[in-house]
């Protein structure tokens, strides 16, 4: 991390280069980055050094564009994370369109006032030909994350700022929709700033609804919504695509799926961790990862999933309620998340396993018992009950059942 003296020296170097450029025409190639110099050259003929604020476009037009933009829905889905980032770092965040017109902002207490004073607000144009060199324009123009520090900005009104910006793309077509920018005062410069901009851009991209971006695309006939397989080998898929989750995230997702009305943070913590010494902030971090993976479709206060959800647990229990053990065993993949320490999932796993077993004891359909014996090979009582029910009559399942029984007793 840069020290205060390092930042002061860097700021002084940038100011010297800027002064040499605007007052003496010195291109200062050895001092500033090439992209900064090129932007200064674009800015100089069009932007006064005395510019006091960014120009505003028609505000009603900007609001209408934002309302109909897929960016609006994506930002609304992850707005809690964006706002928390701004508050924690005393940043001002902005999302723009492809022409670097600001569509949405949110700021911490100090930076919000600074942003309003220079029209860092919705409907303002922040391309470098309107207000001079800045990170929003560079990220949009260069199609890559960009940083502008202190007097690297062309306009003195933002010489006290540092800005990091990253492009936001349509995840299906790859088209660049705009950028997200993070800004604060120069003395709060941190190496993680550019990485944070990248992460937030990715967060917005994953929250973007494909149906909103591409209403004319044909719909897949594959599974939609969240599909959870929790019995046996766990797997989560969203609209047919597998989600890469760790074990704890899968447990949290399972509990949320099984509580559609939602849970408070404390209650969710109790169901996931029991009396383990795990902090609430750890749980919040896991939930934030899940929210990003689900495209923002995880609400808070209470925590609940806001998309269609199907689980193999529901399939098994629905079949058992109908008295259809054969259908239940088709969906039953074994123990619920084997090895889980979540008290809620341990209890539910025992309930499902006992219910499945008792259903087969009551109605030992041979092919269902064969399937069950593959998952619970040492539960010989279920096999014995099935063989007893078959008696002396011939059945294709008998050799398999007897073989399994012998193997279990071997």
CSV table of C-alpha atoms in Angstrom, one decimal:
chain,number,residue,atom,x,y,z
A,1,UNK,CA,0.0,0.0,0.0
A,2,UNK,CA,1.3,3.5,-0.9
A,3,UNK,CA,2.3,5.7,2.0
A,4,UNK,CA,1.1,9.3,2.3
A,5,UNK,CA,4.5,10.6,1.3
A,6,UNK,CA,4.5,8.3,-1.8
A,7,UNK,CA,1.1,9.6,-2.8
A,8,UNK,CA,2.2,13.2,-2.2
A,9,UNK,CA,5.2,12.8,-4.4
A,10,UNK,CA,3.1,11.1,-7.1
A,11,UNK,CA,0.6,13.9,-6.9
A,12,UNK,CA,3.3,16.5,-7.3
A,13,UNK,CA,4.7,14.7,-10.3
A,14,UNK,CA,1.3,14.6,-12.0
A,15,UNK,CA,0.7,18.3,-11.3
A,16,UNK,CA,4.1,19.2,-12.7
A,17,UNK,CA,3.4,17.2,-15.9
A,18,UNK,CA,-0.1,18.8,-16.2
A,19,UNK,CA,1.3,22.3,-15.7
A,20,UNK,CA,4.0,21.7,-18.3
A,21,UNK,CA,1.4,20.5,-20.8
A,22,UNK,CA,-1.3,23.1,-20.4
A,23,UNK,CA,1.0,26.1,-19.9
A,24,UNK,CA,4.1,25.3,-22.1
A,25,UNK,CA,2.9,22.7,-24.5
A,26,UNK,CA,5.3,20.1,-23.1
A,27,UNK,CA,4.0,16.7,-24.0
A,28,UNK,CA,5.7,15.1,-20.9
A,29,UNK,CA,5.9,11.6,-22.4
A,30,UNK,CA,8.4,10.5,-19.8
A,31,UNK,CA,6.1,11.5,-16.9
A,32,UNK,CA,2.5,10.5,-17.7
A,33,UNK,CA,1.1,7.3,-19.3
A,34,UNK,CA,0.4,7.4,-23.0
A,35,UNK,CA,-3.4,7.1,-22.6
A,36,UNK,CA,-3.4,10.1,-20.2
A,37,UNK,CA,-1.4,12.2,-22.7
A,38,UNK,CA,-3.6,11.3,-25.6
A,39,UNK,CA,-6.7,12.2,-23.5
A,40,UNK,CA,-5.1,15.5,-22.6
A,41,UNK,CA,-4.6,16.2,-26.3
A,42,UNK,CA,-8.3,15.4,-27.0
A,43,UNK,CA,-9.4,17.5,-24.1
A,44,UNK,CA,-7.3,20.6,-24.6
A,45,UNK,CA,-9.1,22.0,-27.7
A,46,UNK,CA,-12.6,21.4,-26.3
A,47,UNK,CA,-12.4,21.8,-22.5
A,48,UNK,CA,-11.5,25.0,-20.6
A,49,UNK,CA,-9.1,24.7,-17.7
A,50,UNK,CA,-11.6,26.7,-15.8
A,51,UNK,CA,-14.5,24.3,-16.4
A,52,UNK,CA,-16.5,24.3,-13.1
A,53,UNK,CA,-18.8,21.3,-13.7
A,54,UNK,CA,-19.7,18.6,-16.3
A,55,UNK,CA,-22.4,19.6,-18.8
A,56,UNK,CA,-25.8,18.1,-18.3
A,57,UNK,CA,-28.0,16.3,-21.0
A,58,UNK,CA,-31.7,16.4,-20.8
A,59,UNK,CA,-32.5,14.8,-17.4
A,60,UNK,CA,-35.9,13.4,-18.5
A,61,UNK,CA,-34.2,11.7,-21.5
A,62,UNK,CA,-31.5,10.2,-19.2
A,63,UNK,CA,-34.2,8.9,-16.8
A,64,UNK,CA,-36.1,7.3,-19.6
A,65,UNK,CA,-33.0,5.7,-21.0
A,66,UNK,CA,-32.1,4.3,-17.5
A,67,UNK,CA,-35.6,3.1,-16.9
A,68,UNK,CA,-35.6,1.0,-20.1
A,69,UNK,CA,-32.0,-0.1,-19.9
A,70,UNK,CA,-31.0,-3.7,-18.8
A,71,UNK,CA,-28.3,-1.9,-16.7
A,72,UNK,CA,-31.1,-0.5,-14.5
A,73,UNK,CA,-32.5,-4.0,-13.5
A,74,UNK,CA,-29.0,-5.4,-13.0
A,75,UNK,CA,-28.0,-2.5,-10.7
A,76,UNK,CA,-31.2,-2.7,-8.8
A,77,UNK,CA,-30.5,-6.4,-8.1
A,78,UNK,CA,-27.0,-5.7,-6.6
A,79,UNK,CA,-27.7,-2.2,-5.3
A,80,UNK,CA,-27.2,-3.3,-1.7
A,81,UNK,CA,-23.6,-4.4,-2.4
A,82,UNK,CA,-22.9,-1.3,-4.5
A,83,UNK,CA,-24.2,1.0,-1.7
A,84,UNK,CA,-22.3,-0.9,1.0
A,85,UNK,CA,-19.0,-0.5,-1.0
A,86,UNK,CA,-19.6,3.2,-1.4
A,87,UNK,CA,-20.4,3.7,2.3
A,88,UNK,CA,-17.5,1.5,3.6
A,89,UNK,CA,-14.9,3.3,1.4
A,90,UNK,CA,-16.5,6.7,1.4
A,91,UNK,CA,-16.7,6.5,-2.4
A,92,UNK,CA,-19.0,7.8,-5.0
A,93,UNK,CA,-20.1,5.2,-7.5
A,94,UNK,CA,-21.4,5.9,-11.0
A,95,UNK,CA,-22.8,3.8,-13.8
A,96,UNK,CA,-22.8,5.3,-17.3
A,97,UNK,CA,-24.1,4.4,-20.8
A,98,UNK,CA,-21.9,3.7,-23.8
A,99,UNK,CA,-21.5,7.4,-24.4
A,100,UNK,CA,-20.1,8.0,-20.8
A,101,UNK,CA,-23.3,9.8,-19.8
A,102,UNK,CA,-24.0,9.1,-16.1
A,103,UNK,CA,-27.2,7.1,-15.4
A,104,UNK,CA,-26.9,6.2,-11.7
A,105,UNK,CA,-24.8,7.3,-8.8
A,106,UNK,CA,-24.5,6.6,-5.1
A,107,UNK,CA,-22.1,8.3,-2.7
A,108,UNK,CA,-20.8,8.2,0.8
A,109,UNK,CA,-21.4,11.2,2.9
A,110,UNK,CA,-18.3,13.3,2.0
A,111,UNK,CA,-17.9,12.2,-1.6
A,112,UNK,CA,-21.6,12.8,-2.4
A,113,UNK,CA,-21.3,16.5,-1.7
A,114,UNK,CA,-18.1,16.7,-3.7
A,115,UNK,CA,-19.7,14.8,-6.6
A,116,UNK,CA,-22.8,17.1,-6.7
A,117,UNK,CA,-20.5,20.2,-6.8
A,118,UNK,CA,-19.0,19.2,-10.1
A,119,UNK,CA,-22.2,17.5,-11.7
A,120,UNK,CA,-21.0,14.0,-11.1
A,121,UNK,CA,-24.7,13.2,-11.2
A,122,UNK,CA,-27.2,11.4,-13.5
A,123,UNK,CA,-27.5,13.0,-17.0
A,124,UNK,CA,-24.0,14.5,-16.8
A,125,UNK,CA,-21.6,13.9,-19.7
A,126,UNK,CA,-18.2,12.6,-18.5
A,127,UNK,CA,-16.5,11.9,-21.8
A,128,UNK,CA,-13.1,13.6,-22.0
A,129,UNK,CA,-14.3,16.0,-24.8
A,130,UNK,CA,-17.0,17.3,-22.4
A,131,UNK,CA,-15.2,17.5,-19.1
A,132,UNK,CA,-11.6,16.4,-19.7
A,133,UNK,CA,-9.5,13.3,-19.0
A,134,UNK,CA,-11.1,11.0,-16.4
A,135,UNK,CA,-11.3,7.2,-15.7
A,136,UNK,CA,-14.9,6.8,-16.9
A,137,UNK,CA,-13.9,8.0,-20.4
A,138,UNK,CA,-10.7,6.0,-20.5
A,139,UNK,CA,-12.4,2.7,-19.5
A,140,UNK,CA,-15.2,3.3,-22.0
A,141,UNK,CA,-12.8,4.3,-24.8
A,142,UNK,CA,-10.1,1.7,-24.2
A,143,UNK,CA,-12.5,-1.1,-23.2
A,144,UNK,CA,-10.4,-2.0,-20.1
A,145,UNK,CA,-10.3,-1.0,-16.5
A,146,UNK,CA,-8.6,2.4,-16.0
A,147,UNK,CA,-7.4,4.6,-13.3
A,148,UNK,CA,-6.9,8.4,-13.2
A,149,UNK,CA,-5.1,10.0,-10.3
A,150,UNK,CA,-5.1,13.6,-9.1
A,151,UNK,CA,-3.7,16.0,-11.7
A,152,UNK,CA,-3.8,13.2,-14.4
A,153,UNK,CA,-7.4,14.6,-14.7
A,154,UNK,CA,-7.4,17.4,-17.2
A,155,UNK,CA,-9.9,19.5,-15.3
A,156,UNK,CA,-8.6,21.1,-12.0
A,157,UNK,CA,-12.1,20.6,-10.5
A,158,UNK,CA,-11.2,16.9,-10.0
A,159,UNK,CA,-7.4,17.2,-9.3
A,160,UNK,CA,-8.2,16.2,-5.7
A,161,UNK,CA,-9.8,12.9,-6.9
A,162,UNK,CA,-8.7,9.4,-7.8
A,163,UNK,CA,-11.0,7.4,-10.0
A,164,UNK,CA,-11.1,3.8,-11.0
A,165,UNK,CA,-13.5,2.5,-13.7
A,166,UNK,CA,-14.2,-0.7,-15.5
A,167,UNK,CA,-16.4,-1.5,-18.6
A,168,UNK,CA,-19.7,-3.3,-18.2
A,169,UNK,CA,-20.6,-5.7,-21.0
A,170,UNK,CA,-23.6,-7.6,-22.2
A,171,UNK,CA,-22.7,-11.1,-21.0
A,172,UNK,CA,-24.3,-12.7,-24.0
A,173,UNK,CA,-23.1,-10.6,-27.0
A,174,UNK,CA,-20.1,-9.0,-25.4
A,175,UNK,CA,-21.3,-5.5,-26.3
A,176,UNK,CA,-20.0,-2.8,-24.1
A,177,UNK,CA,-23.0,-1.1,-22.3
A,178,UNK,CA,-21.1,1.5,-20.3
A,179,UNK,CA,-18.8,1.6,-17.3
A,180,UNK,CA,-18.9,1.6,-13.5
A,181,UNK,CA,-16.7,4.1,-11.8
A,182,UNK,CA,-15.4,4.4,-8.2
A,183,UNK,CA,-14.1,7.8,-7.0
A,184,UNK,CA,-12.7,9.2,-3.8
A,185,UNK,CA,-10.1,11.8,-2.7
A,186,UNK,CA,-6.5,11.3,-3.9
A,187,UNK,CA,-5.1,10.6,-0.5
A,188,UNK,CA,-7.3,7.5,-0.2
A,189,UNK,CA,-5.7,5.9,-3.2
A,190,UNK,CA,-5.3,2.1,-2.7
A,191,UNK,CA,-3.9,-0.6,-5.0
A,192,UNK,CA,-7.2,-2.6,-4.6
A,193,UNK,CA,-9.2,0.2,-6.2
A,194,UNK,CA,-8.9,-1.1,-9.8
A,195,UNK,CA,-9.6,-4.7,-8.8
A,196,UNK,CA,-12.7,-3.5,-6.9
A,197,UNK,CA,-13.9,-1.8,-10.1
A,198,UNK,CA,-13.5,-5.0,-12.0
A,199,UNK,CA,-15.4,-7.0,-9.4
A,200,UNK,CA,-18.3,-4.6,-9.3
A,201,UNK,CA,-18.5,-4.6,-13.1
A,202,UNK,CA,-18.6,-8.4,-13.1
A,203,UNK,CA,-21.3,-8.3,-10.4
A,204,UNK,CA,-23.5,-6.1,-12.5
A,205,UNK,CA,-22.9,-8.3,-15.6
A,206,UNK,CA,-23.9,-11.4,-13.7
A,207,UNK,CA,-27.1,-9.7,-12.5
A,208,UNK,CA,-28.2,-8.7,-16.0
A,209,UNK,CA,-31.4,-10.5,-17.1
A,210,UNK,CA,-31.0,-12.1,-20.5
A,211,UNK,CA,-34.7,-11.8,-21.2
A,212,UNK,CA,-34.5,-8.1,-20.7
A,213,UNK,CA,-31.4,-7.7,-22.9
A,214,UNK,CA,-32.6,-10.0,-25.7
A,215,UNK,CA,-36.4,-10.2,-25.7
A,216,UNK,CA,-36.4,-11.6,-29.2
A,217,UNK,CA,-34.0,-14.5,-28.6
A,218,UNK,CA,-35.7,-17.9,-28.7
A,219,UNK,CA,-36.1,-19.5,-25.3
A,220,UNK,CA,-34.3,-22.8,-24.5
A,221,UNK,CA,-36.4,-25.8,-23.7
A,222,UNK,CA,-33.9,-26.7,-20.9
A,223,UNK,CA,-34.5,-26.3,-17.2
A,224,UNK,CA,-35.0,-22.7,-15.9
A,225,UNK,CA,-34.6,-21.2,-12.5
A,226,UNK,CA,-32.5,-22.7,-9.7
A,227,UNK,CA,-32.2,-26.5,-9.6
A,228,UNK,CA,-30.7,-28.0,-6.5
A,229,UNK,CA,-29.6,-31.6,-6.1
A,230,UNK,CA,-28.8,-32.1,-2.4
A,231,UNK,CA,-29.3,-35.8,-1.9
A,232,UNK,CA,-26.0,-37.6,-2.5
A,233,UNK,CA,-23.7,-35.6,-4.8
A,234,UNK,CA,-24.7,-32.0,-4.4
A,235,UNK,CA,-25.1,-29.8,-7.5
A,236,UNK,CA,-26.7,-26.4,-8.2
A,237,UNK,CA,-27.6,-25.2,-11.6
A,238,UNK,CA,-29.1,-21.9,-12.7
A,239,UNK,CA,-31.0,-21.9,-16.0
A,240,UNK,CA,-29.1,-25.1,-16.9
A,241,UNK,CA,-25.6,-23.8,-16.1
A,242,UNK,CA,-23.8,-25.3,-13.1
A,243,UNK,CA,-22.9,-22.9,-10.3
A,244,UNK,CA,-19.4,-23.1,-8.8
A,245,UNK,CA,-20.1,-23.0,-5.1
A,246,UNK,CA,-18.1,-24.2,-2.1
A,247,UNK,CA,-19.7,-26.5,0.5
A,248,UNK,CA,-20.8,-23.8,2.9
A,249,UNK,CA,-22.4,-21.7,0.1
A,250,UNK,CA,-24.3,-24.9,-1.0
A,251,UNK,CA,-25.6,-25.3,2.5
A,252,UNK,CA,-26.8,-21.7,2.7
A,253,UNK,CA,-28.5,-22.0,-0.6
A,254,UNK,CA,-30.2,-25.2,0.5
A,255,UNK,CA,-31.5,-23.6,3.6
A,256,UNK,CA,-32.8,-20.6,1.7
A,257,UNK,CA,-34.5,-22.9,-0.8
A,258,UNK,CA,-36.2,-24.7,2.0
A,259,UNK,CA,-37.5,-21.5,3.6
A,260,UNK,CA,-39.2,-19.6,0.7
A,261,UNK,CA,-40.7,-17.0,3.0
A,262,UNK,CA,-37.2,-15.9,4.1
A,263,UNK,CA,-35.0,-15.8,7.2
A,264,UNK,CA,-33.5,-13.1,9.3
A,265,UNK,CA,-29.7,-13.0,9.4
A,266,UNK,CA,-29.6,-14.4,13.0
A,267,UNK,CA,-31.9,-17.2,12.1
A,268,UNK,CA,-30.0,-18.1,9.0
A,269,UNK,CA,-26.8,-18.1,11.0
A,270,UNK,CA,-28.3,-20.5,13.6
A,271,UNK,CA,-29.6,-22.9,10.9
A,272,UNK,CA,-26.3,-22.9,9.0
A,273,UNK,CA,-23.7,-22.8,11.8
A,274,UNK,CA,-25.5,-23.8,15.0
A,275,UNK,CA,-23.3,-22.9,18.0
A,276,UNK,CA,-20.1,-22.8,16.0
A,277,UNK,CA,-18.0,-19.6,16.6
A,278,UNK,CA,-18.6,-18.1,13.1
A,279,UNK,CA,-19.1,-14.4,12.8
A,280,UNK,CA,-22.1,-12.8,11.1
A,281,UNK,CA,-19.7,-11.0,8.7
A,282,UNK,CA,-18.5,-14.4,7.5
A,283,UNK,CA,-22.1,-15.4,6.7
A,284,UNK,CA,-22.7,-12.0,5.0
A,285,UNK,CA,-19.7,-12.6,2.7
A,286,UNK,CA,-20.9,-16.0,1.7
A,287,UNK,CA,-24.4,-14.6,1.0
A,288,UNK,CA,-22.8,-11.8,-1.1
A,289,UNK,CA,-21.0,-14.5,-3.2
A,290,UNK,CA,-24.3,-16.4,-3.7
A,291,UNK,CA,-26.1,-13.2,-4.7
A,292,UNK,CA,-23.6,-12.5,-7.4
A,293,UNK,CA,-23.7,-16.1,-8.6
A,294,UNK,CA,-27.5,-15.9,-8.8
A,295,UNK,CA,-27.5,-12.7,-10.7
A,296,UNK,CA,-28.7,-10.7,-7.7
A,297,UNK,CA,-31.8,-12.9,-7.1
A,298,UNK,CA,-31.3,-13.1,-3.4
A,299,UNK,CA,-33.1,-10.5,-1.3
A,300,UNK,CA,-32.2,-9.4,2.2
A,301,UNK,CA,-34.3,-8.4,5.2
A,302,UNK,CA,-35.4,-11.1,5.2
A,303,UNK,CA,-32.9,-13.2,3.2
A,304,UNK,CA,-34.8,-15.1,0.6
A,305,UNK,CA,-34.5,-16.4,-3.0
A,306,UNK,CA,-36.4,-14.4,-5.6
A,307,UNK,CA,-36.4,-16.9,-8.4
A,308,UNK,CA,-38.1,-20.2,-9.1
A,309,UNK,CA,-36.4,-23.1,-7.1
A,310,UNK,CA,-36.7,-26.8,-7.5
A,311,UNK,CA,-35.0,-29.4,-5.2
A,312,UNK,CA,-34.7,-33.1,-5.2
A,313,UNK,CA,-35.8,-33.1,-1.5
A,314,UNK,CA,-39.2,-31.7,-2.6
A,315,UNK,CA,-39.5,-34.3,-5.3
A,316,UNK,CA,-38.8,-37.1,-2.8
A,317,UNK,CA,-41.2,-35.8,-0.2
A,318,UNK,CA,-43.9,-35.1,-2.7
A,319,UNK,CA,-43.8,-38.6,-4.0
A,320,UNK,CA,-43.8,-40.1,-0.5
A,321,UNK,CA,-46.9,-38.0,0.4
A,322,UNK,CA,-48.6,-39.6,-2.6
A,323,UNK,CA,-47.5,-43.0,-1.3
A,324,UNK,CA,-45.4,-43.6,-4.4
A,325,UNK,CA,-42.1,-45.0,-3.1
A,326,UNK,CA,-41.0,-46.0,-6.6
A,327,UNK,CA,-41.2,-42.4,-7.8
A,328,UNK,CA,-39.5,-41.2,-4.6
A,329,UNK,CA,-36.5,-43.5,-5.0
A,330,UNK,CA,-36.0,-42.2,-8.5
A,331,UNK,CA,-35.2,-38.8,-7.0
A,332,UNK,CA,-33.5,-40.0,-3.9
A,333,UNK,CA,-29.7,-39.9,-4.4
A,334,UNK,CA,-28.6,-40.8,-0.9
A,335,UNK,CA,-27.9,-38.9,2.3
A,336,UNK,CA,-28.5,-35.1,2.3
A,337,UNK,CA,-25.1,-33.3,1.9
A,338,UNK,CA,-23.1,-36.1,3.6
A,339,UNK,CA,-20.9,-34.7,6.3
A,340,UNK,CA,-22.8,-31.5,6.8
A,341,UNK,CA,-22.6,-29.9,10.2
A,342,UNK,CA,-25.5,-27.6,9.7
A,343,UNK,CA,-28.0,-28.5,12.4
A,344,UNK,CA,-31.0,-27.8,10.1
A,345,UNK,CA,-29.7,-29.9,7.3
A,346,UNK,CA,-28.6,-32.8,9.6
A,347,UNK,CA,-32.2,-32.9,11.0
A,348,UNK,CA,-33.8,-32.7,7.6
A,349,UNK,CA,-31.4,-35.4,6.2
A,350,UNK,CA,-32.5,-37.8,9.0
A,351,UNK,CA,-36.1,-37.1,8.3
A,352,UNK,CA,-35.8,-37.7,4.6
A,353,UNK,CA,-33.8,-40.9,5.0
A,354,UNK,CA,-36.1,-42.4,7.6
A,355,UNK,CA,-39.2,-41.5,5.6
A,356,UNK,CA,-37.7,-43.1,2.5
A,357,UNK,CA,-36.8,-46.3,4.4
A,358,UNK,CA,-40.2,-46.6,6.1
A,359,UNK,CA,-42.0,-46.2,2.8
A,360,UNK,CA,-40.0,-49.1,1.3
A,361,UNK,CA,-40.7,-51.2,4.4
A,362,UNK,CA,-44.4,-50.5,4.0
A,363,UNK,CA,-44.4,-51.1,0.3
A,364,UNK,CA,-41.2,-53.0,-0.8
A,365,UNK,CA,-41.6,-52.7,-4.5
A,366,UNK,CA,-38.6,-54.8,-5.8
A,367,UNK,CA,-37.1,-52.4,-8.3
A,368,UNK,CA,-37.3,-49.5,-5.9
A,369,UNK,CA,-35.6,-51.7,-3.2
A,370,UNK,CA,-32.9,-52.6,-5.7
A,371,UNK,CA,-32.2,-48.9,-6.3
A,372,UNK,CA,-32.3,-48.2,-2.5
A,373,UNK,CA,-29.9,-51.1,-1.8
A,374,UNK,CA,-27.4,-49.4,-4.2
A,375,UNK,CA,-27.4,-46.3,-2.0
A,376,UNK,CA,-27.7,-48.1,1.4
A,377,UNK,CA,-26.1,-51.5,0.8
A,378,UNK,CA,-25.9,-52.5,4.4
A,379,UNK,CA,-29.6,-51.8,5.2
A,380,UNK,CA,-30.4,-55.5,5.0
A,381,UNK,CA,-33.8,-55.3,6.7
A,382,UNK,CA,-35.3,-53.5,3.7
A,383,UNK,CA,-34.0,-56.3,1.4
A,384,UNK,CA,-35.2,-59.1,3.7
A,385,UNK,CA,-38.7,-57.5,3.9
A,386,UNK,CA,-38.9,-57.3,0.1
A,387,UNK,CA,-37.7,-61.0,-0.4
A,388,UNK,CA,-40.3,-62.1,2.2
A,389,UNK,CA,-43.0,-60.2,0.4
A,390,UNK,CA,-42.0,-61.9,-2.9
A,391,UNK,CA,-42.2,-65.4,-1.2
A,392,UNK,CA,-41.7,-68.3,-3.5
A,393,UNK,CA,-43.0,-66.7,-6.7
A,394,UNK,CA,-40.4,-66.0,-9.3
A,395,UNK,CA,-39.3,-62.4,-10.0
A,396,UNK,CA,-36.4,-60.9,-12.0
A,397,UNK,CA,-35.3,-58.8,-9.0
A,398,UNK,CA,-34.7,-61.8,-6.7
A,399,UNK,CA,-31.2,-62.7,-7.8
A,400,UNK,CA,-30.1,-59.1,-7.4
A,401,UNK,CA,-31.6,-58.8,-4.0
A,402,UNK,CA,-30.1,-62.0,-2.8
A,403,UNK,CA,-26.7,-61.1,-4.2
A,404,UNK,CA,-26.9,-57.7,-2.4
A,405,UNK,CA,-28.0,-59.4,0.8
A,406,UNK,CA,-25.1,-61.9,0.6
A,407,UNK,CA,-22.6,-59.1,-0.1
A,408,UNK,CA,-23.8,-57.1,2.9
A,409,UNK,CA,-23.5,-60.1,5.2
A,410,UNK,CA,-20.2,-61.2,3.7
